[in-house]
Coordinates of C-alpha atoms (C1' of nucleotides) in Angstrom, one line a residue:
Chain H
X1 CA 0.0 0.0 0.0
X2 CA 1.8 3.2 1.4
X3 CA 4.7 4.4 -0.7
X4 CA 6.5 7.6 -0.5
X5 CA 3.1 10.0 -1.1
X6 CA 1.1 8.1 1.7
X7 CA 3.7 7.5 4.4
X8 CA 4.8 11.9 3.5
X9 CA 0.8 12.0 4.4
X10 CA 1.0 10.1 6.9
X11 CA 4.2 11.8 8.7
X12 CA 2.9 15.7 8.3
X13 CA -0.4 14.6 9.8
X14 CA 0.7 13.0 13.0
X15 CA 4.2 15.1 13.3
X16 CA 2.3 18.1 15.3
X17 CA 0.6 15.6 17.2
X18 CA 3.1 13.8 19.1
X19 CA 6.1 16.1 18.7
X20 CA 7.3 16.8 22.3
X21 CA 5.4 14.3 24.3
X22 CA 6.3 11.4 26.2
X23 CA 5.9 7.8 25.4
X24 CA 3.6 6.3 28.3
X25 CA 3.0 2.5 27.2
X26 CA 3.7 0.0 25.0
X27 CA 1.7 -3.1 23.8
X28 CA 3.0 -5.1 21.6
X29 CA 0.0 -7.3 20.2
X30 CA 1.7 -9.3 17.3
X31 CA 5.4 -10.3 17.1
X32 CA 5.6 -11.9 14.1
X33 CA 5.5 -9.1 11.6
X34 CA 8.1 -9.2 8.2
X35 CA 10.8 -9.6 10.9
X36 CA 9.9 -10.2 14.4
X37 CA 9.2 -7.5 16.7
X38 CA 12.7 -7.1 18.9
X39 CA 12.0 -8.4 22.5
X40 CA 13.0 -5.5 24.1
X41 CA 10.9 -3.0 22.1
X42 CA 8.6 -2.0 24.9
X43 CA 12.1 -1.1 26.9
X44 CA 13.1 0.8 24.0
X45 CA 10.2 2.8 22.9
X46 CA 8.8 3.2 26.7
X47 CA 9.6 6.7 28.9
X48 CA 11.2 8.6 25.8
X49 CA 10.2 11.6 24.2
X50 CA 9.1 12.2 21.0
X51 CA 12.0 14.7 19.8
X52 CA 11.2 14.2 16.0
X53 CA 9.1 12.6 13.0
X54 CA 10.4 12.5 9.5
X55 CA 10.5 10.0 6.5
X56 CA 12.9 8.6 4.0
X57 CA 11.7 6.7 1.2
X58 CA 9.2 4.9 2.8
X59 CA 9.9 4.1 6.2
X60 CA 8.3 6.3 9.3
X61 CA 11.4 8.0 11.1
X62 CA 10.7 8.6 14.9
X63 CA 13.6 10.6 16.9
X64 CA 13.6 10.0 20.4
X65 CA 15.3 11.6 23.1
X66 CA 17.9 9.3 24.2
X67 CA 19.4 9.8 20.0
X68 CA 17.5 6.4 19.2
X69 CA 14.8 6.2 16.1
X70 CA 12.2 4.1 16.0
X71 CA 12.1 2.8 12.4
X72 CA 8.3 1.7 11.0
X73 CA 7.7 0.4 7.5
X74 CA 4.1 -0.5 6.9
X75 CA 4.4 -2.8 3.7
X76 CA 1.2 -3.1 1.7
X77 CA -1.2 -3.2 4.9
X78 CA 0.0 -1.2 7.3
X79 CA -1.8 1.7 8.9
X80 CA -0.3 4.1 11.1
X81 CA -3.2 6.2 12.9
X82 CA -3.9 8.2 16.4
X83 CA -7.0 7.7 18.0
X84 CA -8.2 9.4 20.9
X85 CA -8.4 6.3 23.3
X86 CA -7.7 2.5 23.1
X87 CA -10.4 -0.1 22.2
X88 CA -11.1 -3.1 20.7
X89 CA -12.8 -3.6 17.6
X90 CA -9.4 -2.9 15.5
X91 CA -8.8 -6.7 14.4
X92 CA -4.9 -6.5 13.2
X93 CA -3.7 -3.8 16.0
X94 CA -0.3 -5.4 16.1
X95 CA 1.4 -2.4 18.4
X96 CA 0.1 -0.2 20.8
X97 CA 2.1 3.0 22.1
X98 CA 0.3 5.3 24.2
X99 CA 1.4 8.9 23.9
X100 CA 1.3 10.8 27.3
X101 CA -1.7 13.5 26.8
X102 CA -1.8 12.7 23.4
X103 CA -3.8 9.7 22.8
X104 CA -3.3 6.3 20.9
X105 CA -0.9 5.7 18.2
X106 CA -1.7 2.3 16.8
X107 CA 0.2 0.3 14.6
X108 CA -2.6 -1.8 12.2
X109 CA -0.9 -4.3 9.5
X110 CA -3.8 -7.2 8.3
X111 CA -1.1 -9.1 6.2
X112 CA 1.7 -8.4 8.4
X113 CA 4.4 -7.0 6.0
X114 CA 5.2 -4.3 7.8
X115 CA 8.2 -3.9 10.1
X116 CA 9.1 -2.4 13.4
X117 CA 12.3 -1.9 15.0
X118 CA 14.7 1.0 16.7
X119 CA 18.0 1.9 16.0
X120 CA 21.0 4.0 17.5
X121 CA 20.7 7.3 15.6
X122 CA 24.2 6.3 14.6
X123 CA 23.3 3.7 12.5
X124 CA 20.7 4.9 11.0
X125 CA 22.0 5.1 7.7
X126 CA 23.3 1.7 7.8
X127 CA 19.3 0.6 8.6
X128 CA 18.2 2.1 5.5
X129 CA 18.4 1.2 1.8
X130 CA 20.6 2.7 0.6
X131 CA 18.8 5.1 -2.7
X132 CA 18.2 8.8 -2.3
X133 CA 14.7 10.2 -1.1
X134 CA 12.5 10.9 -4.6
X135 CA 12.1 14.1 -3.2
X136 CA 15.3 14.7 -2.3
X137 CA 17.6 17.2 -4.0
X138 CA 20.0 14.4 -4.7
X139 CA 17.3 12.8 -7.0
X140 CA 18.6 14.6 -10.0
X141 CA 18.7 13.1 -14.2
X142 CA 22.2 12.9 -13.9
X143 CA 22.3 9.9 -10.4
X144 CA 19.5 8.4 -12.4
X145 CA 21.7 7.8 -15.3
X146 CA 24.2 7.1 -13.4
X147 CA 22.5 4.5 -11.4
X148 CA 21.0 3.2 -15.0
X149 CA 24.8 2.8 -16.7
X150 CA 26.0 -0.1 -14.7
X151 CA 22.9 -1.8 -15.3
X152 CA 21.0 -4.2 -17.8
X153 CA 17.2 -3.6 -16.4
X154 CA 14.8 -1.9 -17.7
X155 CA 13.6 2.2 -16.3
X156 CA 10.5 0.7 -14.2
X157 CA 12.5 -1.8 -12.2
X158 CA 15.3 0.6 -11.8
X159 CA 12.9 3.2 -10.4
X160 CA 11.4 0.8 -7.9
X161 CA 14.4 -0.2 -6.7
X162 CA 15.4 1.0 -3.1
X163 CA 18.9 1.0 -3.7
X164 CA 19.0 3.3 -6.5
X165 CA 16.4 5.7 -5.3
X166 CA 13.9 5.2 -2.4
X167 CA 9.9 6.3 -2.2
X168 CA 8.3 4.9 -5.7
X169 CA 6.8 1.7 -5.6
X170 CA 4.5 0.1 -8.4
X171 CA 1.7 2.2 -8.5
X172 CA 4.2 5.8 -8.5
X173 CA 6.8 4.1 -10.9
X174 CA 3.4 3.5 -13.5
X175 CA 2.1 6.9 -13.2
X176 CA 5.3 8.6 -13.1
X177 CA 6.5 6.8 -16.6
X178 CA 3.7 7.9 -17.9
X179 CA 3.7 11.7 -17.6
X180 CA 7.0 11.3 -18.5
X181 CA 5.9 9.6 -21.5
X182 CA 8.5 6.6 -21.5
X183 CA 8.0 2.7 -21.8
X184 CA 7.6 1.3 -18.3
X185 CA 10.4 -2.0 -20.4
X186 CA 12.1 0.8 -21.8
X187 CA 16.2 -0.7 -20.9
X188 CA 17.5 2.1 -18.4
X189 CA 21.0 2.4 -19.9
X190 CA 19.7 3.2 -23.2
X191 CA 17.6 6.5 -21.5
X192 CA 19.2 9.5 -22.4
X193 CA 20.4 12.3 -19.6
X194 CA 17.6 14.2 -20.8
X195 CA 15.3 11.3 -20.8
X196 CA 16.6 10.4 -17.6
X197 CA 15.4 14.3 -16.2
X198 CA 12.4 14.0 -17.9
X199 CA 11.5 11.1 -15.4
X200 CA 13.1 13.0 -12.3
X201 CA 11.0 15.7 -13.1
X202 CA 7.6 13.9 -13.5
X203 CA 9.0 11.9 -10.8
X204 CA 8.6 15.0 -8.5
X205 CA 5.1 16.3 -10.1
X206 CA 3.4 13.0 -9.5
X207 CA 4.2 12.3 -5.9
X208 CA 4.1 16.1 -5.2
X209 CA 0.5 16.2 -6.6
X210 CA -0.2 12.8 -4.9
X211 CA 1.2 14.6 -1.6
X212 CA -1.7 17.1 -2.1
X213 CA -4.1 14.5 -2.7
X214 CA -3.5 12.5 0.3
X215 CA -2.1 9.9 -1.3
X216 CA -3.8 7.0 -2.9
X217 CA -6.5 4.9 -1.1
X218 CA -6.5 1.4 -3.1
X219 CA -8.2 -1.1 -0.6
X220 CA -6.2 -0.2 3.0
X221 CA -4.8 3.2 3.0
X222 CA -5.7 5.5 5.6
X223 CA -3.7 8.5 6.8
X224 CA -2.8 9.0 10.2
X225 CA -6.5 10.1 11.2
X226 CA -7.8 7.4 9.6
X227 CA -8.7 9.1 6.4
X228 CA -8.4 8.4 2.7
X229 CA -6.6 9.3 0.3
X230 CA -8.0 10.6 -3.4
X231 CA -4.8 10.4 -6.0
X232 CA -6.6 7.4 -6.9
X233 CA -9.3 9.9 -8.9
X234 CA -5.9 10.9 -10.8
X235 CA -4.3 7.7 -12.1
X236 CA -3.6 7.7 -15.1
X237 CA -2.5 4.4 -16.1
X238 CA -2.5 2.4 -12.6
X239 CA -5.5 -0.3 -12.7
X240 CA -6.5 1.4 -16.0
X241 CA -5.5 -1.5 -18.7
X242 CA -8.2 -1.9 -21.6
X243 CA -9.1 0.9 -20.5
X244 CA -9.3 4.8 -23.0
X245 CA -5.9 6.8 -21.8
X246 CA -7.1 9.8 -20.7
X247 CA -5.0 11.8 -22.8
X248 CA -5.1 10.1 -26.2
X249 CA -8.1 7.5 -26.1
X250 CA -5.7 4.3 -26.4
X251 CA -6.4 1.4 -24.3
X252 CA -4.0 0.8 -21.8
X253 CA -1.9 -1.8 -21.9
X254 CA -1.2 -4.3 -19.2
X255 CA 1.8 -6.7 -18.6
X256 CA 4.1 -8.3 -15.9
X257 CA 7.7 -6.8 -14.5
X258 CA 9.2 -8.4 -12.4
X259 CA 6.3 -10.1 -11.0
X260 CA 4.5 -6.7 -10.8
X261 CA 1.2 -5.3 -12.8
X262 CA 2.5 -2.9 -15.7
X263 CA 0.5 -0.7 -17.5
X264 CA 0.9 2.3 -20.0
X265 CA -0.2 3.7 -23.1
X266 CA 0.9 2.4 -26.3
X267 CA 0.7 5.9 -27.9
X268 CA 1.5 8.2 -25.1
X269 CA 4.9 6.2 -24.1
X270 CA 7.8 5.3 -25.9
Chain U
dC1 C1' 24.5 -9.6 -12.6
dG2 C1' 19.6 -9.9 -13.8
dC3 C1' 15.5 -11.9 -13.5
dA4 C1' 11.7 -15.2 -13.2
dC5 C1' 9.7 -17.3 -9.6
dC6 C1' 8.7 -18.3 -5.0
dC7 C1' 7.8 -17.1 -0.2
dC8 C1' 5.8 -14.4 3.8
dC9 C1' 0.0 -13.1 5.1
dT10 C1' -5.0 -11.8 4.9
dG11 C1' -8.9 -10.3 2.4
dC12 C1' -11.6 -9.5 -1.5
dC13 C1' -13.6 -10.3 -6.0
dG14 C1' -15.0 -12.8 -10.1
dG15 C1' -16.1 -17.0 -12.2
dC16 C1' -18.1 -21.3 -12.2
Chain Q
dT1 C1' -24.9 -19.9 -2.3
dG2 C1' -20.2 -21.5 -1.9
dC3 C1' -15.8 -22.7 -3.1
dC4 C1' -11.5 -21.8 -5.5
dG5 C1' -8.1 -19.3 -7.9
dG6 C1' -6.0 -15.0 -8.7
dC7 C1' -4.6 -10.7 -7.3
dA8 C1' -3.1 -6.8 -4.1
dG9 C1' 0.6 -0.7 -2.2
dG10 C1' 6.5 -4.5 -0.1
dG11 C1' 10.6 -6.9 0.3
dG12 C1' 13.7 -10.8 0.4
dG13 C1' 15.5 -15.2 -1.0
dT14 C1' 16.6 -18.9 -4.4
dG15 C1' 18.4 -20.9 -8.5
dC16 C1' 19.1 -20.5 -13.4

DNA sequence: CGCACCCCCTGCCGGC
DNA sequence: TGCCGGCAGGGGGTGC
């Protein structure tokens, strides 16, 4: 589910809310997430202050005060959301933290992707992939085609991959060849430095606008309140195949990449 | 190295 | 109506 436009949602939301307050319990519900839950967890997450919440790619970044971060990545279920007070009825509540004066952060994952875990501020690099933010300065044509010359893959698997840059997953890295009007199988090394910005750019006006959207509600995405998000209405080619392009009239083509739905216009993208 | 294919897990939807 | 296969925002591992 989340990638970079829905966790950025997600973050700016609940930032505000828990900046500056005090952990006061943790709950851990469900250990067996992607990795397991560390057993100390509750030792590490309970008495500290919230000092700081940011993003990177698509992992939650939470600062606390003794120069640790709690690291969450939700994977395609996970829901990050502050409720007043605890309660049942919330079937896949896998983690609980209760924020002193500031109500209920709850950690919701139904297929259990998602992954928790803190880290010395230290190592936080080392903890992370390794691929510039999409929205970073960084992200410029020219580490995209640099990133693209060593390789034999082809644009769309470059640009979901973590290493190279880190934010766009499947449903970003269709829409975002799209508007930039290349092949999704297009071989990355054969892109041009222009070509190359022309994807940067629409790389940055897709998840931007997706940003101001909320992000994209599929099936499970909610925002940190629990609301949804409407780049969905905006797709362009994402869940669109056989159906008209909305710029040309086309139908949109679907195929596999690596394992992964594909879909762009014939017309539009070359 | 790249990639096709599998796994993890749960829910939903369409077809029969 | 009910069951079964296929598919889903992610990531990691294997073997070719």
């Amino acid at each position: 589910m989340p990638e970079l436009p829905e966790v950025e949602t997600i973050v700016r939301g609940l930032r505000p809310a828990v900046l500056g307050r005090r952990i006061a319990a943790v709950e851990v519900r469900e250990r067996r997430l992607r990795t397991p839950v560390p057993p100390d967890l509750e030792r590490q997450l309970c008495s500290r202050r919230i000092v700081d919440m940011t993003r990177h790619g698509k992992h939650i970044l939470v600062f606390l005060d003794d120069a640790t971060v709690w690291l969450l990545h939700l994977g395609m279920t996970g829901r990050l959301t502050l409720r007043s007070r605890n309660g049942s009825g919330h079937p896949h509540d896998r983690l609980i933290v209760e924020i002193e004066g500031g109500g209920i952060l709850a950690y919701n994952d139904i297929r259990r992707f998602g992954s928790v875990a803190v880290v010395a501020g230290a190592t936080l690099e080392a903890a992370l992939a390794p691929g510039v933010d999409a929205l970073s300065a960084a992200f410029t044509g020219d580490h995209l085609w640099q990133s693209a010359r060593a390789r034999r893959t082809s644009v769309k698997i470059l640009l979901m991959d973590q290493r190279v840059v880190a934010g766009v997953g499947n449903i970003y890295a269709n829409e975002i060849l799209f508007h930039a009007g290349v092949r999704p199988h297009r071989l990355a090394r054969r892109l041009s430095r222009r070509a190359c910005g022309r994807v940067v750019e629409a790389t940055r006006s897709v998840l931007t606008a997706a940003i101001a959207s909320g992000g994209s509600t599929i099936s499970d995405y909610r925002d940190g309140f629990d609301r949804f998000g409407w780049y969905q209405e905006q797709h362009t080619v994402y869940a669109r195949g056989g159906l008209p392009c909305r710029a040309c009239g086309a139908r949109i083509r679907v195929t596999t990449l690596a394992g992964r739905s594909t879909f762009w216009c014939p017309n539009c993208q070359r």
